[in-house]
Amino acid sequence: MTIPSLFVAHGSPMLALEDHDYARFLQGLGQHFKIPKAIVVFSAHWDTPTQSMTIDDSHATMYDFYGFPEELYELTYPAQGDSDLNKRIDELFKKHNLNYIPAQGRGLDHGVWVILQKLYPEANIPVIELSVDSTRSPKEQYNIGAMLTELRKEDVLIIGSGGLVHNLRTLSEGAQTDEWAVEFDHWIAEELEEWDLKSLFDYRQKAPFADQAVPPYGLEHFIPLFYAMGAADDERKAKRLFQDYQYGNLSLNCWMFGS
């Protein structure tokens, strides 16, 4: 059975400490498929104009946030790298004429380790982080993900980590979920289930409340969706595994693509 690719919302860094429905869902998510031999994550928190890839034998834990409880800064996720997988990705990128920059000593940002410490808390599966590029078109982002489709047949889990509705300027402490966020997520869900790439690539014009859900200053959180989708281009099947909200409109969702 081919391992799927995933889009995983990483929410707030506090997810690492929280105990709620979404946190518990992530803790059990790995049971949906066999244990991967390695994990590749396209993270919203590494937005670069040229594709980049970590090449370290071991990873430091990055605390790329501020103003949170001290307990959060004491967490670590000491995952190893995978030089063989680095070489394999290098082959696939070169096969499709994609230039990339190897990054040494960067560490894993919270878009990676916050979700992985829920999914695989023992940190015993090798991890490689890949950057996203918010200046590329959705089609280009999708195509980069598609370059890695073969890895899923080699038991590599590919994750896009971000947030479909991620507008920090509109968050609130109220318990009620904003209807505009729900409508945007509903539209995205319909198009994903139909695998309607034409509409999805033009989401900015076609999706309701797109400018609120995906503001220009938060674009990098939405686009990991396209990388994760592209990695399942050979199957083109989408299934929503979880949906909830925090702070009025911060979307906590998980999509599975492929088997």
PDB file of C-alpha atoms in Angstrom:
ATOM      1  CA  MET A   1       0.000   0.000   0.000  1.00  0.00           C
ATOM      2  CA  THR A   2       1.380   3.389  -1.032  1.00  0.00           C
ATOM      3  CA  ILE A   3       1.740   5.809   1.854  1.00  0.00           C
ATOM      4  CA  PRO A   4      -0.376   8.982   1.461  1.00  0.00           C
ATOM      5  CA  SER A   5       0.715  12.589   1.601  1.00  0.00           C
ATOM      6  CA  LEU A   6      -0.782  14.953   4.164  1.00  0.00           C
ATOM      7  CA  PHE A   7      -1.654  18.566   4.689  1.00  0.00           C
ATOM      8  CA  VAL A   8      -1.448  19.261   8.427  1.00  0.00           C
ATOM      9  CA  ALA A   9      -2.388  22.550  10.068  1.00  0.00           C
ATOM     10  CA  HIS A  10       0.163  23.367  12.751  1.00  0.00           C
ATOM     11  CA  GLY A  11      -1.920  26.107  14.382  1.00  0.00           C
ATOM     12  CA  SER A  12      -0.183  27.980  17.186  1.00  0.00           C
ATOM     13  CA  PRO A  13       3.146  26.796  18.627  1.00  0.00           C
ATOM     14  CA  MET A  14       1.103  26.099  21.772  1.00  0.00           C
ATOM     15  CA  LEU A  15      -0.191  22.995  19.994  1.00  0.00           C
ATOM     16  CA  ALA A  16       2.939  21.306  21.318  1.00  0.00           C
ATOM     17  CA  LEU A  17       1.623  21.710  24.889  1.00  0.00           C
ATOM     18  CA  GLU A  18      -2.119  21.590  24.367  1.00  0.00           C
ATOM     19  CA  ASP A  19      -4.465  18.698  25.036  1.00  0.00           C
ATOM     20  CA  HIS A  20      -7.616  19.076  22.935  1.00  0.00           C
ATOM     21  CA  ASP A  21      -9.410  17.221  20.165  1.00  0.00           C
ATOM     22  CA  TYR A  22      -6.971  18.217  17.445  1.00  0.00           C
ATOM     23  CA  ALA A  23      -3.877  17.430  19.529  1.00  0.00           C
ATOM     24  CA  ARG A  24      -5.297  14.007  20.350  1.00  0.00           C
ATOM     25  CA  PHE A  25      -6.207  13.453  16.701  1.00  0.00           C
ATOM     26  CA  LEU A  26      -2.611  14.104  15.656  1.00  0.00           C
ATOM     27  CA  GLN A  27      -1.366  11.719  18.325  1.00  0.00           C
ATOM     28  CA  GLY A  28      -3.381   8.935  16.700  1.00  0.00           C
ATOM     29  CA  LEU A  29      -2.947   9.983  13.082  1.00  0.00           C
ATOM     30  CA  GLY A  30      -0.013   7.658  12.406  1.00  0.00           C
ATOM     31  CA  GLN A  31      -2.318   4.689  12.896  1.00  0.00           C
ATOM     32  CA  HIS A  32      -4.028   5.528   9.587  1.00  0.00           C
ATOM     33  CA  PHE A  33      -1.059   4.156   7.628  1.00  0.00           C
ATOM     34  CA  LYS A  34       2.122   2.181   8.074  1.00  0.00           C
ATOM     35  CA  ILE A  35       5.077   3.722   9.853  1.00  0.00           C
ATOM     36  CA  PRO A  36       7.135   5.666   7.298  1.00  0.00           C
ATOM     37  CA  LYS A  37      10.831   5.047   6.885  1.00  0.00           C
ATOM     38  CA  ALA A  38      11.375   8.812   6.587  1.00  0.00           C
ATOM     39  CA  ILE A  39       9.401  12.069   6.599  1.00  0.00           C
ATOM     40  CA  VAL A  40       9.654  15.063   4.258  1.00  0.00           C
ATOM     41  CA  VAL A  41       7.967  18.288   5.374  1.00  0.00           C
ATOM     42  CA  PHE A  42       7.265  21.402   3.300  1.00  0.00           C
ATOM     43  CA  SER A  43       6.968  24.034   6.037  1.00  0.00           C
ATOM     44  CA  ALA A  44       5.196  27.394   5.914  1.00  0.00           C
ATOM     45  CA  HIS A  45       7.950  28.752   8.137  1.00  0.00           C
ATOM     46  CA  TRP A  46      10.656  28.349   5.512  1.00  0.00           C
ATOM     47  CA  ASP A  47       9.707  30.594   2.607  1.00  0.00           C
ATOM     48  CA  THR A  48      12.591  31.018   0.154  1.00  0.00           C
ATOM     49  CA  PRO A  49      12.852  32.244  -3.464  1.00  0.00           C
ATOM     50  CA  THR A  50      14.938  29.186  -4.354  1.00  0.00           C
ATOM     51  CA  GLN A  51      13.984  25.684  -3.266  1.00  0.00           C
ATOM     52  CA  SER A  52      15.977  24.681  -0.183  1.00  0.00           C
ATOM     53  CA  MET A  53      16.528  21.369   1.597  1.00  0.00           C
ATOM     54  CA  THR A  54      18.071  20.468   4.949  1.00  0.00           C
ATOM     55  CA  ILE A  55      21.045  18.131   4.641  1.00  0.00           C
ATOM     56  CA  ASP A  56      22.058  17.639   8.276  1.00  0.00           C
ATOM     57  CA  ASP A  57      22.728  14.273   9.889  1.00  0.00           C
ATOM     58  CA  SER A  58      20.860  15.519  12.978  1.00  0.00           C
ATOM     59  CA  HIS A  59      18.575  18.490  13.574  1.00  0.00           C
ATOM     60  CA  ALA A  60      18.455  21.175  16.217  1.00  0.00           C
ATOM     61  CA  THR A  61      15.041  22.359  17.426  1.00  0.00           C
ATOM     62  CA  MET A  62      14.270  25.916  16.309  1.00  0.00           C
ATOM     63  CA  TYR A  63      12.232  28.238  18.529  1.00  0.00           C
ATOM     64  CA  ASP A  64      11.168  30.590  15.754  1.00  0.00           C
ATOM     65  CA  PHE A  65       8.528  32.369  17.855  1.00  0.00           C
ATOM     66  CA  TYR A  66       8.440  34.616  20.903  1.00  0.00           C
ATOM     67  CA  GLY A  67       6.227  35.509  23.841  1.00  0.00           C
ATOM     68  CA  PHE A  68       5.174  31.975  24.775  1.00  0.00           C
ATOM     69  CA  PRO A  69       5.498  30.086  28.082  1.00  0.00           C
ATOM     70  CA  GLU A  70       9.008  29.022  29.040  1.00  0.00           C
ATOM     71  CA  GLU A  71       7.899  25.397  28.988  1.00  0.00           C
ATOM     72  CA  LEU A  72       7.561  25.591  25.208  1.00  0.00           C
ATOM     73  CA  TYR A  73      11.217  26.552  24.815  1.00  0.00           C
ATOM     74  CA  GLU A  74      12.285  23.510  26.807  1.00  0.00           C
ATOM     75  CA  LEU A  75      10.793  21.049  24.319  1.00  0.00           C
ATOM     76  CA  THR A  76      13.127  19.390  21.833  1.00  0.00           C
ATOM     77  CA  TYR A  77      12.630  17.157  18.818  1.00  0.00           C
ATOM     78  CA  PRO A  78      16.034  15.556  18.135  1.00  0.00           C
ATOM     79  CA  ALA A  79      15.221  13.915  14.810  1.00  0.00           C
ATOM     80  CA  GLN A  80      17.968  12.621  12.550  1.00  0.00           C
ATOM     81  CA  GLY A  81      18.431  13.476   8.894  1.00  0.00           C
ATOM     82  CA  ASP A  82      18.776  10.979   6.049  1.00  0.00           C
ATOM     83  CA  SER A  83      21.642  11.402   3.604  1.00  0.00           C
ATOM     84  CA  ASP A  84      20.330   8.668   1.308  1.00  0.00           C
ATOM     85  CA  LEU A  85      16.981  10.421   1.054  1.00  0.00           C
ATOM     86  CA  ASN A  86      18.793  13.701   0.417  1.00  0.00           C
ATOM     87  CA  LYS A  87      20.465  12.031  -2.560  1.00  0.00           C
ATOM     88  CA  ARG A  88      17.149  10.625  -3.761  1.00  0.00           C
ATOM     89  CA  ILE A  89      15.466  14.031  -3.616  1.00  0.00           C
ATOM     90  CA  ASP A  90      18.488  15.515  -5.361  1.00  0.00           C
ATOM     91  CA  GLU A  91      17.965  12.999  -8.187  1.00  0.00           C
ATOM     92  CA  LEU A  92      14.271  13.823  -8.494  1.00  0.00           C
ATOM     93  CA  PHE A  93      14.822  17.584  -8.458  1.00  0.00           C
ATOM     94  CA  LYS A  94      17.561  17.333 -11.073  1.00  0.00           C
ATOM     95  CA  LYS A  95      15.388  15.047 -13.197  1.00  0.00           C
ATOM     96  CA  HIS A  96      12.836  17.878 -13.354  1.00  0.00           C
ATOM     97  CA  ASN A  97      15.423  20.673 -13.676  1.00  0.00           C
ATOM     98  CA  LEU A  98      14.641  22.210 -10.294  1.00  0.00           C
ATOM     99  CA  ASN A  99      17.535  24.084  -8.771  1.00  0.00           C
ATOM    100  CA  TYR A 100      17.805  23.936  -5.007  1.00  0.00           C
ATOM    101  CA  ILE A 101      20.060  25.102  -2.205  1.00  0.00           C
ATOM    102  CA  PRO A 102      21.321  22.597   0.393  1.00  0.00           C
ATOM    103  CA  ALA A 103      20.920  24.047   3.896  1.00  0.00           C
ATOM    104  CA  GLN A 104      23.241  22.899   6.654  1.00  0.00           C
ATOM    105  CA  GLY A 105      22.821  23.724  10.336  1.00  0.00           C
ATOM    106  CA  ARG A 106      19.370  25.249   9.995  1.00  0.00           C
ATOM    107  CA  GLY A 107      17.406  22.990  12.354  1.00  0.00           C
ATOM    108  CA  LEU A 108      13.690  22.164  12.204  1.00  0.00           C
ATOM    109  CA  ASP A 109      11.289  25.097  12.575  1.00  0.00           C
ATOM    110  CA  HIS A 110       8.089  24.819  14.590  1.00  0.00           C
ATOM    111  CA  GLY A 111       6.042  24.112  11.459  1.00  0.00           C
ATOM    112  CA  VAL A 112       7.830  20.761  11.469  1.00  0.00           C
ATOM    113  CA  TRP A 113       8.577  19.713  15.028  1.00  0.00           C
ATOM    114  CA  VAL A 114       5.342  20.873  16.665  1.00  0.00           C
ATOM    115  CA  ILE A 115       3.274  18.473  14.545  1.00  0.00           C
ATOM    116  CA  LEU A 116       5.853  15.681  14.492  1.00  0.00           C
ATOM    117  CA  GLN A 117       6.164  15.572  18.275  1.00  0.00           C
ATOM    118  CA  LYS A 118       2.445  14.747  18.269  1.00  0.00           C
ATOM    119  CA  LEU A 119       2.606  12.280  15.366  1.00  0.00           C
ATOM    120  CA  TYR A 120       5.868  10.525  16.238  1.00  0.00           C
ATOM    121  CA  PRO A 121       6.927  11.683  19.725  1.00  0.00           C
ATOM    122  CA  GLU A 122       9.932   9.378  19.927  1.00  0.00           C
ATOM    123  CA  ALA A 123      11.644  11.326  17.115  1.00  0.00           C
ATOM    124  CA  ASN A 124      12.978   8.057  15.757  1.00  0.00           C
ATOM    125  CA  ILE A 125      12.058   8.598  12.103  1.00  0.00           C
ATOM    126  CA  PRO A 126      14.488  10.564   9.898  1.00  0.00           C
ATOM    127  CA  VAL A 127      13.228  13.986   8.784  1.00  0.00           C
ATOM    128  CA  ILE A 128      14.101  16.276   5.899  1.00  0.00           C
ATOM    129  CA  GLU A 129      12.612  19.772   5.709  1.00  0.00           C
ATOM    130  CA  LEU A 130      11.923  21.487   2.397  1.00  0.00           C
ATOM    131  CA  SER A 131      11.144  25.148   1.892  1.00  0.00           C
ATOM    132  CA  VAL A 132       8.137  26.637   0.121  1.00  0.00           C
ATOM    133  CA  ASP A 133       8.124  29.600  -2.231  1.00  0.00           C
ATOM    134  CA  SER A 134       5.173  31.964  -1.919  1.00  0.00           C
ATOM    135  CA  THR A 135       6.198  33.834  -5.084  1.00  0.00           C
ATOM    136  CA  ARG A 136       5.546  30.799  -7.286  1.00  0.00           C
ATOM    137  CA  SER A 137       2.153  30.093  -8.803  1.00  0.00           C
ATOM    138  CA  PRO A 138      -0.020  27.377  -7.255  1.00  0.00           C
ATOM    139  CA  LYS A 139       0.606  25.242 -10.336  1.00  0.00           C
ATOM    140  CA  GLU A 140       4.368  25.510  -9.872  1.00  0.00           C
ATOM    141  CA  GLN A 141       4.052  24.637  -6.185  1.00  0.00           C
ATOM    142  CA  TYR A 142       1.898  21.632  -7.063  1.00  0.00           C
ATOM    143  CA  ASN A 143       4.412  20.509  -9.685  1.00  0.00           C
ATOM    144  CA  ILE A 144       7.276  20.605  -7.182  1.00  0.00           C
ATOM    145  CA  GLY A 145       5.286  18.335  -4.908  1.00  0.00           C
ATOM    146  CA  ALA A 146       4.582  16.060  -7.872  1.00  0.00           C
ATOM    147  CA  MET A 147       8.324  15.647  -8.424  1.00  0.00           C
ATOM    148  CA  LEU A 148       8.402  13.643  -5.188  1.00  0.00           C
ATOM    149  CA  THR A 149       5.463  11.332  -5.916  1.00  0.00           C
ATOM    150  CA  GLU A 150       7.739   8.299  -6.259  1.00  0.00           C
ATOM    151  CA  LEU A 151       8.907   8.728  -2.674  1.00  0.00           C
ATOM    152  CA  ARG A 152       5.498   7.702  -1.368  1.00  0.00           C
ATOM    153  CA  LYS A 153       6.001   4.281  -2.976  1.00  0.00           C
ATOM    154  CA  GLU A 154       9.283   4.106  -1.060  1.00  0.00           C
ATOM    155  CA  ASP A 155       7.487   4.549   2.296  1.00  0.00           C
ATOM    156  CA  VAL A 156       8.342   8.229   2.668  1.00  0.00           C
ATOM    157  CA  LEU A 157       5.641  10.392   4.257  1.00  0.00           C
ATOM    158  CA  ILE A 158       5.325  13.814   2.618  1.00  0.00           C
ATOM    159  CA  ILE A 159       3.640  16.554   4.653  1.00  0.00           C
ATOM    160  CA  GLY A 160       2.652  20.108   3.843  1.00  0.00           C
ATOM    161  CA  SER A 161       2.544  22.008   7.159  1.00  0.00           C
ATOM    162  CA  GLY A 162       0.663  25.305   7.312  1.00  0.00           C
ATOM    163  CA  GLY A 163      -2.906  26.513   7.750  1.00  0.00           C
ATOM    164  CA  LEU A 164      -5.761  26.958   5.280  1.00  0.00           C
ATOM    165  CA  VAL A 165      -7.262  29.850   7.249  1.00  0.00           C
ATOM    166  CA  HIS A 166      -4.403  31.679   8.941  1.00  0.00           C
ATOM    167  CA  ASN A 167      -4.981  35.388   9.463  1.00  0.00           C
ATOM    168  CA  LEU A 168      -3.375  36.400  12.742  1.00  0.00           C
ATOM    169  CA  ARG A 169      -4.841  39.918  12.578  1.00  0.00           C
ATOM    170  CA  THR A 170      -8.405  38.621  12.845  1.00  0.00           C
ATOM    171  CA  LEU A 171      -8.009  36.155  15.732  1.00  0.00           C
ATOM    172  CA  SER A 172     -10.174  36.552  18.823  1.00  0.00           C
ATOM    173  CA  GLU A 173     -10.714  34.881  22.179  1.00  0.00           C
ATOM    174  CA  GLY A 174     -14.403  34.277  21.530  1.00  0.00           C
ATOM    175  CA  ALA A 175     -15.824  30.778  21.450  1.00  0.00           C
ATOM    176  CA  GLN A 176     -17.813  31.394  18.280  1.00  0.00           C
ATOM    177  CA  THR A 177     -16.273  30.459  14.934  1.00  0.00           C
ATOM    178  CA  ASP A 178     -16.359  33.130  12.223  1.00  0.00           C
ATOM    179  CA  GLU A 179     -18.691  32.129   9.404  1.00  0.00           C
ATOM    180  CA  TRP A 180     -16.374  33.460   6.718  1.00  0.00           C
ATOM    181  CA  ALA A 181     -13.657  31.016   7.783  1.00  0.00           C
ATOM    182  CA  VAL A 182     -16.114  28.119   7.648  1.00  0.00           C
ATOM    183  CA  GLU A 183     -17.309  29.138   4.182  1.00  0.00           C
ATOM    184  CA  PHE A 184     -13.761  29.347   2.847  1.00  0.00           C
ATOM    185  CA  ASP A 185     -12.834  25.937   4.265  1.00  0.00           C
ATOM    186  CA  HIS A 186     -16.062  24.468   2.853  1.00  0.00           C
ATOM    187  CA  TRP A 187     -15.247  25.757  -0.629  1.00  0.00           C
ATOM    188  CA  ILE A 188     -11.713  24.385  -0.424  1.00  0.00           C
ATOM    189  CA  ALA A 189     -13.085  21.017   0.740  1.00  0.00           C
ATOM    190  CA  GLU A 190     -15.461  20.752  -2.226  1.00  0.00           C
ATOM    191  CA  GLU A 191     -12.712  21.531  -4.726  1.00  0.00           C
ATOM    192  CA  LEU A 192     -10.237  19.163  -3.077  1.00  0.00           C
ATOM    193  CA  GLU A 193     -12.706  16.296  -3.104  1.00  0.00           C
ATOM    194  CA  GLU A 194     -13.277  16.908  -6.834  1.00  0.00           C
ATOM    195  CA  TRP A 195      -9.539  17.467  -7.356  1.00  0.00           C
ATOM    196  CA  ASP A 196     -10.497  20.553  -9.337  1.00  0.00           C
ATOM    197  CA  LEU A 197      -7.062  21.996  -9.948  1.00  0.00           C
ATOM    198  CA  LYS A 198      -8.333  24.733 -12.248  1.00  0.00           C
ATOM    199  CA  SER A 199     -10.528  26.186  -9.510  1.00  0.00           C
ATOM    200  CA  LEU A 200      -8.011  25.600  -6.728  1.00  0.00           C
ATOM    201  CA  PHE A 201      -5.205  27.286  -8.637  1.00  0.00           C
ATOM    202  CA  ASP A 202      -7.550  30.269  -9.071  1.00  0.00           C
ATOM    203  CA  TYR A 203      -8.782  30.211  -5.459  1.00  0.00           C
ATOM    204  CA  ARG A 204      -7.917  33.877  -4.964  1.00  0.00           C
ATOM    205  CA  GLN A 205     -10.639  34.836  -7.457  1.00  0.00           C
ATOM    206  CA  LYS A 206     -13.110  32.013  -6.907  1.00  0.00           C
ATOM    207  CA  ALA A 207     -13.119  31.120  -3.213  1.00  0.00           C
ATOM    208  CA  PRO A 208     -15.376  33.083  -0.854  1.00  0.00           C
ATOM    209  CA  PHE A 209     -13.506  35.309   1.601  1.00  0.00           C
ATOM    210  CA  ALA A 210     -10.139  34.317   0.112  1.00  0.00           C
ATOM    211  CA  ASP A 211      -8.527  37.634   1.026  1.00  0.00           C
ATOM    212  CA  GLN A 212      -9.518  37.213   4.672  1.00  0.00           C
ATOM    213  CA  ALA A 213      -8.584  33.540   4.883  1.00  0.00           C
ATOM    214  CA  VAL A 214      -5.326  33.868   2.955  1.00  0.00           C
ATOM    215  CA  PRO A 215      -4.058  37.434   3.357  1.00  0.00           C
ATOM    216  CA  PRO A 216      -0.987  38.382   1.313  1.00  0.00           C
ATOM    217  CA  TYR A 217       1.103  38.505   4.493  1.00  0.00           C
ATOM    218  CA  GLY A 218       0.024  34.945   5.360  1.00  0.00           C
ATOM    219  CA  LEU A 219       0.224  33.303   1.945  1.00  0.00           C
ATOM    220  CA  GLU A 220       3.029  30.976   2.993  1.00  0.00           C
ATOM    221  CA  HIS A 221       0.676  29.114   5.337  1.00  0.00           C
ATOM    222  CA  PHE A 222      -1.804  28.208   2.627  1.00  0.00           C
ATOM    223  CA  ILE A 223       0.568  27.053  -0.104  1.00  0.00           C
ATOM    224  CA  PRO A 224       1.901  23.872   1.576  1.00  0.00           C
ATOM    225  CA  LEU A 225      -1.486  22.489   0.525  1.00  0.00           C
ATOM    226  CA  PHE A 226      -0.394  22.515  -3.115  1.00  0.00           C
ATOM    227  CA  TYR A 227       2.934  20.821  -2.409  1.00  0.00           C
ATOM    228  CA  ALA A 228       1.155  18.052  -0.470  1.00  0.00           C
ATOM    229  CA  MET A 229      -1.465  17.630  -3.190  1.00  0.00           C
ATOM    230  CA  GLY A 230       1.158  17.425  -5.898  1.00  0.00           C
ATOM    231  CA  ALA A 231       2.877  14.589  -4.065  1.00  0.00           C
ATOM    232  CA  ALA A 232      -0.313  12.547  -4.654  1.00  0.00           C
ATOM    233  CA  ASP A 233      -0.789  13.554  -8.283  1.00  0.00           C
ATOM    234  CA  ASP A 234      -0.647   9.903  -9.302  1.00  0.00           C
ATOM    235  CA  GLU A 235      -3.843   9.106  -7.367  1.00  0.00           C
ATOM    236  CA  ARG A 236      -5.710  12.411  -7.080  1.00  0.00           C
ATOM    237  CA  LYS A 237      -7.818  11.433  -4.088  1.00  0.00           C
ATOM    238  CA  ALA A 238      -8.500  13.717  -1.143  1.00  0.00           C
ATOM    239  CA  LYS A 239     -10.065  12.974   2.231  1.00  0.00           C
ATOM    240  CA  ARG A 240     -10.530  15.374   5.122  1.00  0.00           C
ATOM    241  CA  LEU A 241      -9.571  13.694   8.379  1.00  0.00           C
ATOM    242  CA  PHE A 242     -10.192  16.541  10.822  1.00  0.00           C
ATOM    243  CA  GLN A 243     -11.666  20.055  10.988  1.00  0.00           C
ATOM    244  CA  ASP A 244     -11.933  22.482  13.880  1.00  0.00           C
ATOM    245  CA  TYR A 245     -11.087  26.093  14.758  1.00  0.00           C
ATOM    246  CA  GLN A 246      -9.299  28.071  17.440  1.00  0.00           C
ATOM    247  CA  TYR A 247      -9.417  31.792  18.264  1.00  0.00           C
ATOM    248  CA  GLY A 248     -12.451  32.413  16.080  1.00  0.00           C
ATOM    249  CA  ASN A 249     -10.996  31.451  12.707  1.00  0.00           C
ATOM    250  CA  LEU A 250      -7.627  29.703  12.978  1.00  0.00           C
ATOM    251  CA  SER A 251      -8.336  26.558  10.991  1.00  0.00           C
ATOM    252  CA  LEU A 252      -7.130  23.271  12.439  1.00  0.00           C
ATOM    253  CA  ASN A 253      -7.540  20.719   9.702  1.00  0.00           C
ATOM    254  CA  CYS A 254      -5.855  17.722   8.210  1.00  0.00           C
ATOM    255  CA  TRP A 255      -6.215  16.379   4.683  1.00  0.00           C
ATOM    256  CA  MET A 256      -4.988  13.052   3.370  1.00  0.00           C
ATOM    257  CA  PHE A 257      -4.098  12.694  -0.300  1.00  0.00           C
ATOM    258  CA  GLY A 258      -3.774   9.345  -2.048  1.00  0.00           C
ATOM    259  CA  SER A 259      -4.177   5.926  -0.480  1.00  0.00           C
TER     260      SER A 259
END
